[in-house]
Coordinates of C-alpha atoms and ligand atoms in Angstrom, one line a residue:
X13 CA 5.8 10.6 -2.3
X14 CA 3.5 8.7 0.4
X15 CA 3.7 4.9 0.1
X16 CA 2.6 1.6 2.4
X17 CA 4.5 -1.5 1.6
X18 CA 4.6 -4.9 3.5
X19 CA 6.4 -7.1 1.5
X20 CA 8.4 -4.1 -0.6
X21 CA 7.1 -4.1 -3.5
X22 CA 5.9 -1.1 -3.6
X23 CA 8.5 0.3 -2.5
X24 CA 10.4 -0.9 -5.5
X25 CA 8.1 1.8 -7.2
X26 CA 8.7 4.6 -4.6
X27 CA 12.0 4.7 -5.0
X28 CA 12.1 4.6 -8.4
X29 CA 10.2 7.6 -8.7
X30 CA 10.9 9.4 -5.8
X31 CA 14.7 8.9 -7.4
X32 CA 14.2 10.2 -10.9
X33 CA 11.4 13.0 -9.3
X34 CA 14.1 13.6 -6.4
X35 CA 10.8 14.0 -4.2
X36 CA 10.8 13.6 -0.8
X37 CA 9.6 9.9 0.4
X38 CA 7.4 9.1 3.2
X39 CA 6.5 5.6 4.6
X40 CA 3.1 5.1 5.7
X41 CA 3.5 3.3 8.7
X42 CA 1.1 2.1 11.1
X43 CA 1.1 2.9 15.1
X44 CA 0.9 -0.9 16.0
X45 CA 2.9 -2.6 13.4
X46 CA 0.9 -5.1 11.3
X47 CA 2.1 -9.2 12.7
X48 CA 5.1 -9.9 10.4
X49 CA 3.5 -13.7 10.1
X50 CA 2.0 -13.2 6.1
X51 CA -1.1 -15.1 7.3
X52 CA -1.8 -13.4 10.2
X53 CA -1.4 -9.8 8.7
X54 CA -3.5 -11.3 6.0
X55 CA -6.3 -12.2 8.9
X56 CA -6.2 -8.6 10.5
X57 CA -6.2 -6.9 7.2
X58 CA -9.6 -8.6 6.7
X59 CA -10.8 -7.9 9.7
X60 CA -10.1 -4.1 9.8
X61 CA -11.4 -3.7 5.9
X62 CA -14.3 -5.7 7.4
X63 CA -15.4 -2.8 10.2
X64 CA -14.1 -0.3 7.9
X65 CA -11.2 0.3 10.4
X66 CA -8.6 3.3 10.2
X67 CA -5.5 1.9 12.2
X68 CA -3.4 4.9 13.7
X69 CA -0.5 6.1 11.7
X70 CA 3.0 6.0 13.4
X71 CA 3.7 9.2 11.9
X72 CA 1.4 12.1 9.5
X73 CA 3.5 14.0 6.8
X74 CA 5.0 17.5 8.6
X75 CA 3.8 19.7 6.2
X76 CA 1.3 18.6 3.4
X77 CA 0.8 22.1 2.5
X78 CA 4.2 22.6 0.7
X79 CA 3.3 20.1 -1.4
X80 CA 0.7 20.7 -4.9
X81 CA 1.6 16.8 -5.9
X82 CA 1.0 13.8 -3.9
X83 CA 2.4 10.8 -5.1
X84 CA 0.2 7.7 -3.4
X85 CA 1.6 4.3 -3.6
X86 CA -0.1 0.8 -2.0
X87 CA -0.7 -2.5 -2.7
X88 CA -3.8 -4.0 -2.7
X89 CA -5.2 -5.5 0.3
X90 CA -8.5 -8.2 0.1
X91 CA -9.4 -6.5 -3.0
X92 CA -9.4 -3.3 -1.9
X93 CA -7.9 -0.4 -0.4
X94 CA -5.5 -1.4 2.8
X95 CA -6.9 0.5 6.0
X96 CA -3.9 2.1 6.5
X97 CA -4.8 4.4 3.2
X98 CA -7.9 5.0 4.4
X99 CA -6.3 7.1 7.6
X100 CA -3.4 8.7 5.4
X101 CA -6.6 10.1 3.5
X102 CA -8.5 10.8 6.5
X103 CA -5.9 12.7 8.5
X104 CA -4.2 14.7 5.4
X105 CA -5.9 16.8 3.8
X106 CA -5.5 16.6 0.0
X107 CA -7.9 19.1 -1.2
X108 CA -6.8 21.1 -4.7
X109 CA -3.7 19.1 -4.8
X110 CA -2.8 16.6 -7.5
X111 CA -2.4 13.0 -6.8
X112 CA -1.1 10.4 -8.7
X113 CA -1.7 6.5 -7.6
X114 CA 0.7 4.0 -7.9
X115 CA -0.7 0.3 -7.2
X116 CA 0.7 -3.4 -7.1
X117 CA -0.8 -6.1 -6.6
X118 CA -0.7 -9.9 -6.5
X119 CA -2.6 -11.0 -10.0
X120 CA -6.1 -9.9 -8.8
X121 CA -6.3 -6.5 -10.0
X122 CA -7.2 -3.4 -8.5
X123 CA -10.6 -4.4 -7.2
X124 CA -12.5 -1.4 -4.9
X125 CA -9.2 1.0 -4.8
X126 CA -9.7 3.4 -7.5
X127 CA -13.2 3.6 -6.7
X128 CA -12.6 4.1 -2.5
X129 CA -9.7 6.7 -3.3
X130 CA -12.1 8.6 -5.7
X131 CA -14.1 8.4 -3.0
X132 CA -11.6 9.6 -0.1
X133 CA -9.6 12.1 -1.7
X134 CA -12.9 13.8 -3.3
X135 CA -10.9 16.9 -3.7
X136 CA -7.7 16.4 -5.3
X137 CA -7.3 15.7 -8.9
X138 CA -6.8 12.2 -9.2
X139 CA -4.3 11.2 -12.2
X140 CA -4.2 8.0 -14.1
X141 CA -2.8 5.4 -11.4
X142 CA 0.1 3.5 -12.5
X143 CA -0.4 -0.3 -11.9
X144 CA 1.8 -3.2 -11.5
X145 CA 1.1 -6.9 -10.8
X146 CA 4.3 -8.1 -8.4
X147 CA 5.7 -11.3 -7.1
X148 CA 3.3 -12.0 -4.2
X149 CA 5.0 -13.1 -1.3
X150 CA 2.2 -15.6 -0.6
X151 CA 3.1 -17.2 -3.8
X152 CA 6.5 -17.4 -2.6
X153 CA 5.9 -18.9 0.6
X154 CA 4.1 -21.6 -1.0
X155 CA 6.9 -22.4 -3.4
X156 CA 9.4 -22.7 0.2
X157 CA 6.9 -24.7 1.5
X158 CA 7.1 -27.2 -1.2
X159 CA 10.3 -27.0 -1.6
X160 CA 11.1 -28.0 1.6
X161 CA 8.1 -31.2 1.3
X162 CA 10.1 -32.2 -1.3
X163 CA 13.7 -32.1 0.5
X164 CA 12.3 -34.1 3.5
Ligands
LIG16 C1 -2.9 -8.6 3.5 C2 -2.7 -8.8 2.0 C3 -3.8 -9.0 1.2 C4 -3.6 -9.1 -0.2 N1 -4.7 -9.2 -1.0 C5 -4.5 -9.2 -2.4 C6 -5.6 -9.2 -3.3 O1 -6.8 -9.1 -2.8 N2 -5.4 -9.2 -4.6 C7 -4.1 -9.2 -5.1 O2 -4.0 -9.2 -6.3 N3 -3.0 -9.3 -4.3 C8 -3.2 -9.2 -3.0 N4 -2.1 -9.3 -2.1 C9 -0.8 -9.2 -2.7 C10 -0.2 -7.8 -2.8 O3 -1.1 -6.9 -3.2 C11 1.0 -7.8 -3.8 O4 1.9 -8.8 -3.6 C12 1.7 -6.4 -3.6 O5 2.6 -6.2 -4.7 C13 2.5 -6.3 -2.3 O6 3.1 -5.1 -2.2 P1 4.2 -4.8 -1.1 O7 5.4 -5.7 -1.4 O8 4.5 -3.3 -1.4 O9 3.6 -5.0 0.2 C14 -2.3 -9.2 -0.7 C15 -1.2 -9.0 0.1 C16 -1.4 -8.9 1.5 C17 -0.2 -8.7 2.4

């Protein structure tokens, strides 16, 4: 069980399953940590999907090859798949393996993400992704803001 999660979300989902699955979890972390300022992640996030970036990983999985089932879980990023993903994909190798998607996202849908993945992991058997639209936090720091408008 792989996942990438900023805001936790996702997360939500990973443990969930990785609880009921008891299957080992692994967070997809980046080398340089993404800003923890939502708009500025949100800026850089558009700028690597933009030049088709693959940020470093902190960390790669020890030993992909005991595993016949990937569990893959992201949210969506700009419409698409977030770049950190797109090195997970790159730098395991997923051929004749199962994997099985889970996605949330903030009301917008999926977008590109099925479509990339199908793309990047050409070689494993891609299951039906489970999909969840989640609280976005940018909706939430809109309601603070206002909130606190309205208090002053
Ligand atoms: C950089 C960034 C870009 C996002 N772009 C989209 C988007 O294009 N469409 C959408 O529906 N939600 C978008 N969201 C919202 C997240 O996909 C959604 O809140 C998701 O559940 C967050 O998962 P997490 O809590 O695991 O990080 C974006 C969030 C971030 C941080």
């Amino acid at each position: 069980m792989a996942y990438l999660t900023r805001s936790g979300n996702t997360r939500v989902v990973a443990d969930a399953l990785s609880r009921t699955l008891g299957a080992d979890l692994f967070e997809i972390r980046t080398a340089e940590p993404y800003p923890a300022d939502y708009e500025a992640h949100v800026e850089l996030a558009r700028r690597q999907s933009e030049s088709e970036a693959t940020p470093g990983l902190a960390e790669n999985v020890a030993d992909m090859a005991r595993y016949e089932t990937v569990f893959l879980g992201f949210p969506i990023w700009g419409g698409a798949l977030p770049a950190p993903i797109s090195t997970f994909l790159a730098t395991h190798d997923l051929a004749g393996k199962t994997l099985a998607p889970f996605i949330t996202h903030g009301g917008y849908g999926t977008g590109s993400a099925p479509e990339s993945l199908a793309a990047l992991a050409a070689d494993a058997r891609i299951l039906e992704p489970f999909i969840q639209e989640c609280d976005a936090e940018r909706d939430t720091l809109r309601l603070v803001d206002a909130w606190l408008e309205d208090l002053s």
